[in-house]
């Protein structure tokens, strides 16, 4: 059943596009399946989901919060105390915290400072850090870093998806290579079979020697052996390709009548986004790897700023307006208040200075990594472009060689029909032609893989 799924989907897509049934799986269609359904692509999307979850978590540090503290003590029918303290806090961006509080206390043994009006004492105030934590604090830093991490995760997702597509593309090219090799051996097996049957008939009529039949049979069996070996390689390549083919959450296998696109060479640049217009506008600094490192560096800058701020003393001021009638706005005035100041400062600052040094070291290491990555990407892209140019030249030259060997074989076969050549020479010419055609397939495969490597190192925005 699974074998039929991909075939049905391919036929449906073909009907929509050309209204013609086809069993050819093109590179563009294949990559479309991989990008849409492959589990590892879906797993890569979870990297962005993780970044969104961390951002949501960091924003939670700015959520308003209600604290209720209730304490009661009763012993031998005596109510020692009954205390209720309810606080509503609103954190703000610059470390300032707005607070509203209701305090109700009663009891026989209540601490005098906790004595409040019968209906409770209300206070509205603010807590302000005037040194450490004012311009930047941990919750501000975590939120900024979470936003940067979300952007970084989007770039990392591009890298992960691109690597999956790169592996899938290489699997397609291997499938195409071994399919072409099988077709070569299949074609020449047909030729060898026709030649053997003809020589066998000639031997039976006395027109050919017995040794010619033996030589023709050797050539025929050699072609059969080569074809079987090519079939085995094709099956392995087809199974490897099936590792990347999924429909919804179901893995599928290619049916034997599904074949690769013979015109892949003419459409590979368009399928991989390697058109000249894309290459002309490519900026190495926009590469997802460099973008990811830049976001990482910006996150470390936030960490360094926080560590620098931790060198300052902690000075927290708090001021609260008090009232027992909160429904009257002007009841909150400076005549009734509760205020305080809290100061703390480590004498040696060893922990804080150590954290700052670590942050500086991390930033410097990331700077080195960015520079090394930029140079490495430039060199890789230049090297791959040289490979592509060289393989393209080799492909053209080998195509001419194949054409020449084909002409030689055709001429030798004509000479053989008039008795001016031998079966040995025909087999020799044919072997050279097979060798050159296999060489052309190998060079084209290297050319395709080089373009896949270029695609892997460029990474465009369409992922």
GROMACS .gro file of C-alpha atoms in nm:
model
  463
    1UNK     CA    1   0.000   0.000   0.000
    2UNK     CA    2   0.282   0.239   0.088
    3UNK     CA    3   0.440   0.184  -0.252
    4UNK     CA    4   0.125   0.314  -0.420
    5UNK     CA    5   0.098   0.638  -0.221
    6UNK     CA    6   0.386   0.826  -0.381
    7UNK     CA    7   0.280   0.709  -0.725
    8UNK     CA    8  -0.076   0.838  -0.673
    9UNK     CA    9   0.044   1.175  -0.541
   10UNK     CA   10   0.284   1.215  -0.831
   11UNK     CA   11   0.009   1.140  -1.082
   12UNK     CA   12  -0.221   1.392  -0.913
   13UNK     CA   13   0.044   1.663  -0.924
   14UNK     CA   14   0.111   1.589  -1.290
   15UNK     CA   15  -0.258   1.608  -1.378
   16UNK     CA   16  -0.281   1.950  -1.216
   17UNK     CA   17   0.025   2.083  -1.397
   18UNK     CA   18   0.016   1.928  -1.741
   19UNK     CA   19  -0.290   1.703  -1.760
   20UNK     CA   20  -0.056   1.422  -1.865
   21UNK     CA   21   0.029   1.111  -1.667
   22UNK     CA   22   0.399   1.071  -1.597
   23UNK     CA   23   0.615   0.845  -1.383
   24UNK     CA   24   0.910   1.085  -1.371
   25UNK     CA   25   1.005   1.226  -1.031
   26UNK     CA   26   1.178   1.558  -1.094
   27UNK     CA   27   1.430   1.712  -0.857
   28UNK     CA   28   1.199   2.005  -0.779
   29UNK     CA   29   0.905   1.777  -0.696
   30UNK     CA   30   1.126   1.553  -0.486
   31UNK     CA   31   1.266   1.844  -0.282
   32UNK     CA   32   0.911   1.970  -0.239
   33UNK     CA   33   0.815   1.642  -0.071
   34UNK     CA   34   1.123   1.656   0.151
   35UNK     CA   35   1.060   2.015   0.263
   36UNK     CA   36   0.694   1.947   0.333
   37UNK     CA   37   0.687   1.605   0.496
   38UNK     CA   38   1.030   1.492   0.615
   39UNK     CA   39   1.038   1.441   0.996
   40UNK     CA   40   1.379   1.604   1.034
   41UNK     CA   41   1.247   1.918   0.865
   42UNK     CA   42   0.961   1.921   1.113
   43UNK     CA   43   1.213   1.866   1.391
   44UNK     CA   44   1.410   2.166   1.265
   45UNK     CA   45   1.094   2.374   1.298
   46UNK     CA   46   1.092   2.287   1.668
   47UNK     CA   47   1.409   2.495   1.707
   48UNK     CA   48   1.200   2.804   1.632
   49UNK     CA   49   0.924   2.676   1.862
   50UNK     CA   50   1.181   2.645   2.140
   51UNK     CA   51   1.290   3.004   2.080
   52UNK     CA   52   0.931   3.125   2.096
   53UNK     CA   53   0.877   2.933   2.421
   54UNK     CA   54   1.187   3.089   2.578
   55UNK     CA   55   1.072   3.435   2.471
   56UNK     CA   56   0.730   3.374   2.626
   57UNK     CA   57   0.895   3.251   2.945
   58UNK     CA   58   1.118   3.559   2.971
   59UNK     CA   59   0.821   3.791   2.924
   60UNK     CA   60   0.663   3.619   3.222
   61UNK     CA   61   0.912   3.804   3.443
   62UNK     CA   62   0.713   4.123   3.371
   63UNK     CA   63   0.375   3.973   3.455
   64UNK     CA   64   0.184   4.137   3.743
   65UNK     CA   65   0.183   3.922   4.054
   66UNK     CA   66  -0.040   3.884   4.358
   67UNK     CA   67   0.107   3.768   4.690
   68UNK     CA   68  -0.118   3.668   4.980
   69UNK     CA   69   0.044   3.604   5.317
   70UNK     CA   70  -0.193   3.487   5.589
   71UNK     CA   71  -0.075   3.389   5.938
   72UNK     CA   72  -0.290   3.301   6.239
   73UNK     CA   73  -0.213   3.170   6.586
   74UNK     CA   74  -0.468   3.055   6.844
   75UNK     CA   75  -0.382   2.874   7.167
   76UNK     CA   76  -0.605   2.787   7.470
   77UNK     CA   77  -0.894   2.991   7.336
   78UNK     CA   78  -0.667   3.291   7.299
   79UNK     CA   79  -0.613   3.443   6.958
   80UNK     CA   80  -0.250   3.542   6.962
   81UNK     CA   81  -0.264   3.704   6.619
   82UNK     CA   82  -0.445   3.697   6.286
   83UNK     CA   83  -0.245   3.863   6.011
   84UNK     CA   84  -0.329   3.914   5.643
   85UNK     CA   85  -0.091   4.079   5.401
   86UNK     CA   86  -0.200   4.103   5.035
   87UNK     CA   87   0.033   4.258   4.778
   88UNK     CA   88  -0.014   4.336   4.409
   89UNK     CA   89   0.310   4.404   4.219
   90UNK     CA   90   0.364   4.535   3.866
   91UNK     CA   91   0.725   4.500   3.739
   92UNK     CA   92   0.830   4.758   3.480
   93UNK     CA   93   1.108   4.765   3.221
   94UNK     CA   94   1.371   4.974   3.406
   95UNK     CA   95   1.374   4.773   3.727
   96UNK     CA   96   1.109   4.991   3.889
   97UNK     CA   97   0.833   4.801   4.064
   98UNK     CA   98   0.488   4.948   4.139
   99UNK     CA   99   0.318   4.797   4.440
  100UNK     CA  100  -0.021   4.808   4.610
  101UNK     CA  101  -0.078   4.645   4.950
  102UNK     CA  102  -0.352   4.568   5.199
  103UNK     CA  103  -0.256   4.487   5.559
  104UNK     CA  104  -0.506   4.362   5.818
  105UNK     CA  105  -0.381   4.252   6.159
  106UNK     CA  106  -0.548   4.177   6.491
  107UNK     CA  107  -0.480   3.970   6.801
  108UNK     CA  108  -0.392   3.984   7.171
  109UNK     CA  109  -0.019   3.943   7.127
  110UNK     CA  110   0.020   4.137   6.807
  111UNK     CA  111   0.348   4.318   6.758
  112UNK     CA  112   0.284   4.691   6.809
  113UNK     CA  113   0.433   4.783   6.471
  114UNK     CA  114   0.172   4.559   6.306
  115UNK     CA  115  -0.115   4.749   6.467
  116UNK     CA  116  -0.335   4.884   6.185
  117UNK     CA  117  -0.690   5.025   6.162
  118UNK     CA  118  -0.974   4.776   6.198
  119UNK     CA  119  -1.063   4.789   5.827
  120UNK     CA  120  -0.700   4.749   5.731
  121UNK     CA  121  -0.422   4.974   5.609
  122UNK     CA  122  -0.372   5.034   5.238
  123UNK     CA  123  -0.053   5.149   5.078
  124UNK     CA  124   0.051   5.232   4.722
  125UNK     CA  125   0.414   5.281   4.642
  126UNK     CA  126   0.713   5.219   4.426
  127UNK     CA  127   1.048   5.042   4.461
  128UNK     CA  128   1.339   5.191   4.263
  129UNK     CA  129   1.693   5.055   4.224
  130UNK     CA  130   1.908   5.367   4.181
  131UNK     CA  131   2.237   5.190   4.104
  132UNK     CA  132   2.257   4.821   4.018
  133UNK     CA  133   1.951   4.702   3.827
  134UNK     CA  134   1.816   5.039   3.710
  135UNK     CA  135   1.927   5.051   3.345
  136UNK     CA  136   1.962   4.676   3.310
  137UNK     CA  137   1.871   4.385   3.531
  138UNK     CA  138   1.838   4.009   3.499
  139UNK     CA  139   1.481   4.006   3.370
  140UNK     CA  140   1.559   4.277   3.114
  141UNK     CA  141   1.869   4.086   3.002
  142UNK     CA  142   1.684   3.754   2.975
  143UNK     CA  143   1.409   3.912   2.765
  144UNK     CA  144   1.657   4.076   2.528
  145UNK     CA  145   1.855   3.753   2.499
  146UNK     CA  146   1.535   3.556   2.434
  147UNK     CA  147   1.444   3.785   2.145
  148UNK     CA  148   1.793   3.739   2.003
  149UNK     CA  149   1.773   3.363   2.059
  150UNK     CA  150   1.445   3.351   1.866
  151UNK     CA  151   1.611   3.524   1.569
  152UNK     CA  152   1.912   3.296   1.604
  153UNK     CA  153   1.689   2.988   1.610
  154UNK     CA  154   1.529   3.097   1.281
  155UNK     CA  155   1.874   3.112   1.122
  156UNK     CA  156   1.970   2.778   1.276
  157UNK     CA  157   1.653   2.628   1.133
  158UNK     CA  158   1.763   2.736   0.785
  159UNK     CA  159   2.096   2.561   0.841
  160UNK     CA  160   1.930   2.239   0.960
  161UNK     CA  161   1.674   2.230   0.678
  162UNK     CA  162   1.941   2.312   0.422
  163UNK     CA  163   2.160   2.027   0.542
  164UNK     CA  164   1.865   1.785   0.511
  165UNK     CA  165   1.793   1.909   0.158
  166UNK     CA  166   2.162   1.877   0.073
  167UNK     CA  167   2.170   1.513   0.182
  168UNK     CA  168   1.843   1.448   0.000
  169UNK     CA  169   1.976   1.613  -0.317
  170UNK     CA  170   2.288   1.397  -0.314
  171UNK     CA  171   2.066   1.090  -0.276
  172UNK     CA  172   1.867   1.200  -0.583
  173UNK     CA  173   2.185   1.251  -0.787
  174UNK     CA  174   2.311   0.905  -0.690
  175UNK     CA  175   1.977   0.759  -0.794
  176UNK     CA  176   2.003   0.943  -1.128
  177UNK     CA  177   2.361   0.824  -1.176
  178UNK     CA  178   2.292   0.456  -1.121
  179UNK     CA  179   1.972   0.475  -1.325
  180UNK     CA  180   2.173   0.612  -1.618
  181UNK     CA  181   2.439   0.345  -1.571
  182UNK     CA  182   2.173   0.074  -1.576
  183UNK     CA  183   2.027   0.216  -1.896
  184UNK     CA  184   2.371   0.213  -2.057
  185UNK     CA  185   2.427  -0.151  -1.972
  186UNK     CA  186   2.070  -0.237  -2.071
  187UNK     CA  187   2.117  -0.076  -2.414
  188UNK     CA  188   2.444  -0.254  -2.481
  189UNK     CA  189   2.305  -0.581  -2.353
  190UNK     CA  190   2.037  -0.555  -2.620
  191UNK     CA  191   2.309  -0.488  -2.878
  192UNK     CA  192   2.515  -0.784  -2.755
  193UNK     CA  193   2.208  -1.008  -2.758
  194UNK     CA  194   2.119  -0.910  -3.116
  195UNK     CA  195   2.482  -0.960  -3.223
  196UNK     CA  196   2.504  -1.302  -3.054
  197UNK     CA  197   2.184  -1.425  -3.214
  198UNK     CA  198   2.298  -1.306  -3.556
  199UNK     CA  199   2.639  -1.471  -3.527
  200UNK     CA  200   2.478  -1.788  -3.396
  201UNK     CA  201   2.254  -1.803  -3.705
  202UNK     CA  202   2.555  -1.738  -3.926
  203UNK     CA  203   2.740  -2.022  -3.755
  204UNK     CA  204   2.444  -2.253  -3.810
  205UNK     CA  205   2.446  -2.165  -4.181
  206UNK     CA  206   2.822  -2.197  -4.201
  207UNK     CA  207   2.892  -1.827  -4.253
  208UNK     CA  208   3.077  -1.776  -3.919
  209UNK     CA  209   3.333  -1.973  -3.724
  210UNK     CA  210   3.250  -2.136  -3.392
  211UNK     CA  211   3.501  -1.914  -3.213
  212UNK     CA  212   3.297  -1.608  -3.315
  213UNK     CA  213   2.998  -1.754  -3.134
  214UNK     CA  214   3.210  -1.807  -2.824
  215UNK     CA  215   3.340  -1.450  -2.835
  216UNK     CA  216   2.988  -1.313  -2.884
  217UNK     CA  217   2.860  -1.521  -2.590
  218UNK     CA  218   3.144  -1.390  -2.368
  219UNK     CA  219   3.048  -1.033  -2.460
  220UNK     CA  220   2.682  -1.109  -2.395
  221UNK     CA  221   2.746  -1.259  -2.051
  222UNK     CA  222   2.979  -0.974  -1.962
  223UNK     CA  223   2.702  -0.726  -2.043
  224UNK     CA  224   2.456  -0.932  -1.832
  225UNK     CA  225   2.700  -0.933  -1.541
  226UNK     CA  226   2.753  -0.557  -1.566
  227UNK     CA  227   2.378  -0.500  -1.587
  228UNK     CA  228   2.312  -0.706  -1.274
  229UNK     CA  229   2.576  -0.509  -1.086
  230UNK     CA  230   2.420  -0.182  -1.209
  231UNK     CA  231   2.075  -0.301  -1.100
  232UNK     CA  232   2.204  -0.374  -0.750
  233UNK     CA  233   2.357  -0.026  -0.722
  234UNK     CA  234   2.031   0.127  -0.847
  235UNK     CA  235   1.825  -0.061  -0.588
  236UNK     CA  236   2.053   0.061  -0.309
  237UNK     CA  237   2.035   0.419  -0.437
  238UNK     CA  238   1.657   0.394  -0.468
  239UNK     CA  239   1.623   0.269  -0.109
  240UNK     CA  240   1.853   0.546   0.013
  241UNK     CA  241   1.636   0.799  -0.171
  242UNK     CA  242   1.326   0.652  -0.005
  243UNK     CA  243   1.470   0.752   0.334
  244UNK     CA  244   1.383   1.112   0.245
  245UNK     CA  245   1.037   1.045   0.102
  246UNK     CA  246   0.741   1.085   0.334
  247UNK     CA  247   0.373   1.160   0.274
  248UNK     CA  248   0.218   1.312   0.584
  249UNK     CA  249   0.365   1.095   0.863
  250UNK     CA  250   0.407   0.783   0.649
  251UNK     CA  251   0.736   0.676   0.489
  252UNK     CA  252   0.700   0.567   0.127
  253UNK     CA  253   0.908   0.367  -0.119
  254UNK     CA  254   0.953   0.438  -0.486
  255UNK     CA  255   0.786   0.199  -0.725
  256UNK     CA  256   1.008   0.044  -0.988
  257UNK     CA  257   0.842   0.238  -1.268
  258UNK     CA  258   0.923   0.578  -1.112
  259UNK     CA  259   1.233   0.718  -1.278
  260UNK     CA  260   1.452   1.028  -1.229
  261UNK     CA  261   1.432   1.322  -1.463
  262UNK     CA  262   1.663   1.277  -1.762
  263UNK     CA  263   1.668   1.657  -1.810
  264UNK     CA  264   1.800   1.727  -1.461
  265UNK     CA  265   2.111   1.896  -1.598
  266UNK     CA  266   1.905   2.163  -1.772
  267UNK     CA  267   1.685   2.242  -1.467
  268UNK     CA  268   1.925   2.187  -1.176
  269UNK     CA  269   2.016   2.556  -1.139
  270UNK     CA  270   1.652   2.660  -1.125
  271UNK     CA  271   1.558   2.377  -0.888
  272UNK     CA  272   1.839   2.462  -0.645
  273UNK     CA  273   1.800   2.839  -0.676
  274UNK     CA  274   2.141   2.879  -0.839
  275UNK     CA  275   2.023   3.113  -1.113
  276UNK     CA  276   2.267   3.391  -1.200
  277UNK     CA  277   2.028   3.654  -1.062
  278UNK     CA  278   2.043   3.492  -0.718
  279UNK     CA  279   2.421   3.462  -0.724
  280UNK     CA  280   2.469   3.824  -0.832
  281UNK     CA  281   2.284   3.964  -0.532
  282UNK     CA  282   2.429   3.722  -0.277
  283UNK     CA  283   2.584   3.885   0.030
  284UNK     CA  284   2.809   3.661   0.240
  285UNK     CA  285   2.717   3.856   0.553
  286UNK     CA  286   2.352   3.755   0.504
  287UNK     CA  287   2.447   3.387   0.532
  288UNK     CA  288   2.243   3.216   0.808
  289UNK     CA  289   2.558   3.084   0.975
  290UNK     CA  290   2.701   3.434   1.010
  291UNK     CA  291   2.363   3.576   1.107
  292UNK     CA  292   2.330   3.311   1.378
  293UNK     CA  293   2.675   3.396   1.513
  294UNK     CA  294   2.593   3.767   1.505
  295UNK     CA  295   2.280   3.709   1.714
  296UNK     CA  296   2.489   3.500   1.952
  297UNK     CA  297   2.739   3.787   1.977
  298UNK     CA  298   2.461   4.039   2.047
  299UNK     CA  299   2.334   3.811   2.325
  300UNK     CA  300   2.681   3.805   2.478
  301UNK     CA  301   2.691   4.185   2.465
  302UNK     CA  302   2.375   4.191   2.674
  303UNK     CA  303   2.535   3.948   2.919
  304UNK     CA  304   2.848   4.166   2.941
  305UNK     CA  305   2.638   4.476   3.004
  306UNK     CA  306   2.457   4.296   3.286
  307UNK     CA  307   2.787   4.183   3.437
  308UNK     CA  308   2.923   4.538   3.421
  309UNK     CA  309   2.613   4.662   3.596
  310UNK     CA  310   2.668   4.408   3.873
  311UNK     CA  311   2.988   4.594   3.970
  312UNK     CA  312   2.769   4.877   4.105
  313UNK     CA  313   2.641   4.872   4.463
  314UNK     CA  314   2.282   4.768   4.520
  315UNK     CA  315   2.083   5.070   4.641
  316UNK     CA  316   1.707   5.012   4.652
  317UNK     CA  317   1.470   5.290   4.752
  318UNK     CA  318   1.110   5.224   4.853
  319UNK     CA  319   0.834   5.473   4.921
  320UNK     CA  320   0.470   5.392   5.001
  321UNK     CA  321   0.170   5.620   5.059
  322UNK     CA  322  -0.054   5.498   5.342
  323UNK     CA  323  -0.431   5.530   5.375
  324UNK     CA  324  -0.721   5.359   5.553
  325UNK     CA  325  -0.972   5.502   5.304
  326UNK     CA  326  -0.840   5.404   4.960
  327UNK     CA  327  -1.168   5.501   4.790
  328UNK     CA  328  -1.077   5.868   4.854
  329UNK     CA  329  -0.796   5.957   4.614
  330UNK     CA  330  -0.655   6.249   4.812
  331UNK     CA  331  -0.626   6.034   5.123
  332UNK     CA  332  -0.289   5.920   4.987
  333UNK     CA  333  -0.052   6.204   5.074
  334UNK     CA  334   0.296   6.267   5.200
  335UNK     CA  335   0.177   6.301   5.558
  336UNK     CA  336   0.130   5.925   5.586
  337UNK     CA  337   0.401   5.710   5.436
  338UNK     CA  338   0.635   5.420   5.479
  339UNK     CA  339   0.984   5.450   5.325
  340UNK     CA  340   1.312   5.268   5.336
  341UNK     CA  341   1.648   5.216   5.171
  342UNK     CA  342   1.850   4.899   5.128
  343UNK     CA  343   2.222   4.911   5.045
  344UNK     CA  344   2.453   4.617   4.982
  345UNK     CA  345   2.794   4.590   4.818
  346UNK     CA  346   3.044   4.302   4.805
  347UNK     CA  347   3.386   4.418   4.924
  348UNK     CA  348   3.603   4.231   4.673
  349UNK     CA  349   3.365   4.184   4.378
  350UNK     CA  350   3.549   3.867   4.281
  351UNK     CA  351   3.241   3.692   4.153
  352UNK     CA  352   3.126   3.993   3.955
  353UNK     CA  353   3.471   4.062   3.807
  354UNK     CA  354   3.507   3.694   3.717
  355UNK     CA  355   3.172   3.692   3.536
  356UNK     CA  356   3.273   4.003   3.343
  357UNK     CA  357   3.601   3.843   3.233
  358UNK     CA  358   3.416   3.533   3.119
  359UNK     CA  359   3.171   3.745   2.919
  360UNK     CA  360   3.459   3.930   2.750
  361UNK     CA  361   3.631   3.602   2.669
  362UNK     CA  362   3.313   3.457   2.518
  363UNK     CA  363   3.266   3.768   2.304
  364UNK     CA  364   3.624   3.755   2.180
  365UNK     CA  365   3.592   3.385   2.097
  366UNK     CA  366   3.271   3.454   1.903
  367UNK     CA  367   3.443   3.736   1.712
  368UNK     CA  368   3.717   3.493   1.608
  369UNK     CA  369   3.454   3.237   1.507
  370UNK     CA  370   3.268   3.495   1.295
  371UNK     CA  371   3.587   3.598   1.113
  372UNK     CA  372   3.693   3.236   1.057
  373UNK     CA  373   3.346   3.139   0.935
  374UNK     CA  374   3.331   3.430   0.691
  375UNK     CA  375   3.670   3.340   0.540
  376UNK     CA  376   3.583   2.969   0.531
  377UNK     CA  377   3.253   3.032   0.352
  378UNK     CA  378   3.418   3.260   0.097
  379UNK     CA  379   3.691   3.006   0.028
  380UNK     CA  380   3.444   2.717   0.004
  381UNK     CA  381   3.220   2.905  -0.238
  382UNK     CA  382   3.516   3.007  -0.455
  383UNK     CA  383   3.651   2.651  -0.451
  384UNK     CA  384   3.313   2.504  -0.545
  385UNK     CA  385   3.274   2.753  -0.830
  386UNK     CA  386   3.612   2.640  -0.963
  387UNK     CA  387   3.497   2.278  -0.938
  388UNK     CA  388   3.177   2.354  -1.127
  389UNK     CA  389   3.365   2.529  -1.405
  390UNK     CA  390   3.614   2.242  -1.434
  391UNK     CA  391   3.349   1.968  -1.433
  392UNK     CA  392   3.147   2.160  -1.693
  393UNK     CA  393   3.451   2.168  -1.924
  394UNK     CA  394   3.521   1.800  -1.856
  395UNK     CA  395   3.158   1.716  -1.933
  396UNK     CA  396   3.172   1.894  -2.269
  397UNK     CA  397   3.498   1.722  -2.363
  398UNK     CA  398   3.372   1.381  -2.258
  399UNK     CA  399   3.049   1.436  -2.454
  400UNK     CA  400   3.263   1.487  -2.766
  401UNK     CA  401   3.462   1.173  -2.686
  402UNK     CA  402   3.142   0.972  -2.649
  403UNK     CA  403   3.020   1.105  -2.984
  404UNK     CA  404   3.349   1.011  -3.152
  405UNK     CA  405   3.350   0.662  -3.001
  406UNK     CA  406   2.992   0.618  -3.122
  407UNK     CA  407   3.096   0.708  -3.476
  408UNK     CA  408   3.391   0.466  -3.456
  409UNK     CA  409   3.162   0.184  -3.339
  410UNK     CA  410   2.908   0.257  -3.611
  411UNK     CA  411   3.182   0.256  -3.875
  412UNK     CA  412   3.326  -0.069  -3.737
  413UNK     CA  413   2.984  -0.234  -3.750
  414UNK     CA  414   2.946  -0.129  -4.116
  415UNK     CA  415   3.287  -0.273  -4.197
  416UNK     CA  416   3.190  -0.594  -4.015
  417UNK     CA  417   2.879  -0.636  -4.229
  418UNK     CA  418   3.094  -0.631  -4.545
  419UNK     CA  419   3.354  -0.861  -4.395
  420UNK     CA  420   3.630  -0.602  -4.345
  421UNK     CA  421   3.633  -0.615  -3.962
  422UNK     CA  422   3.610  -0.865  -3.678
  423UNK     CA  423   3.392  -0.923  -3.375
  424UNK     CA  424   3.694  -0.855  -3.156
  425UNK     CA  425   3.730  -0.503  -3.297
  426UNK     CA  426   3.357  -0.436  -3.257
  427UNK     CA  427   3.368  -0.550  -2.892
  428UNK     CA  428   3.677  -0.337  -2.835
  429UNK     CA  429   3.510  -0.028  -2.986
  430UNK     CA  430   3.195  -0.096  -2.785
  431UNK     CA  431   3.389  -0.136  -2.458
  432UNK     CA  432   3.554   0.201  -2.517
  433UNK     CA  433   3.215   0.357  -2.586
  434UNK     CA  434   3.070   0.208  -2.267
  435UNK     CA  435   3.369   0.328  -2.070
  436UNK     CA  436   3.337   0.683  -2.207
  437UNK     CA  437   2.960   0.695  -2.143
  438UNK     CA  438   3.011   0.579  -1.785
  439UNK     CA  439   3.285   0.840  -1.750
  440UNK     CA  440   3.043   1.107  -1.870
  441UNK     CA  441   2.782   0.992  -1.618
  442UNK     CA  442   3.044   1.004  -1.341
  443UNK     CA  443   3.159   1.356  -1.438
  444UNK     CA  444   2.801   1.483  -1.457
  445UNK     CA  445   2.736   1.331  -1.114
  446UNK     CA  446   3.037   1.519  -0.977
  447UNK     CA  447   2.909   1.836  -1.145
  448UNK     CA  448   2.565   1.790  -0.986
  449UNK     CA  449   2.715   1.724  -0.642
  450UNK     CA  450   2.934   2.033  -0.674
  451UNK     CA  451   2.623   2.241  -0.746
  452UNK     CA  452   2.453   2.077  -0.449
  453UNK     CA  453   2.752   2.181  -0.234
  454UNK     CA  454   2.721   2.536  -0.366
  455UNK     CA  455   2.352   2.529  -0.274
  456UNK     CA  456   2.446   2.399   0.072
  457UNK     CA  457   2.695   2.681   0.130
  458UNK     CA  458   2.488   2.966  -0.010
  459UNK     CA  459   2.149   2.899   0.156
  460UNK     CA  460   1.886   3.129   0.013
  461UNK     CA  461   1.584   3.278   0.184
  462UNK     CA  462   1.333   3.041   0.025
  463UNK     CA  463   1.387   2.767   0.283
   0.00000   0.00000   0.00000
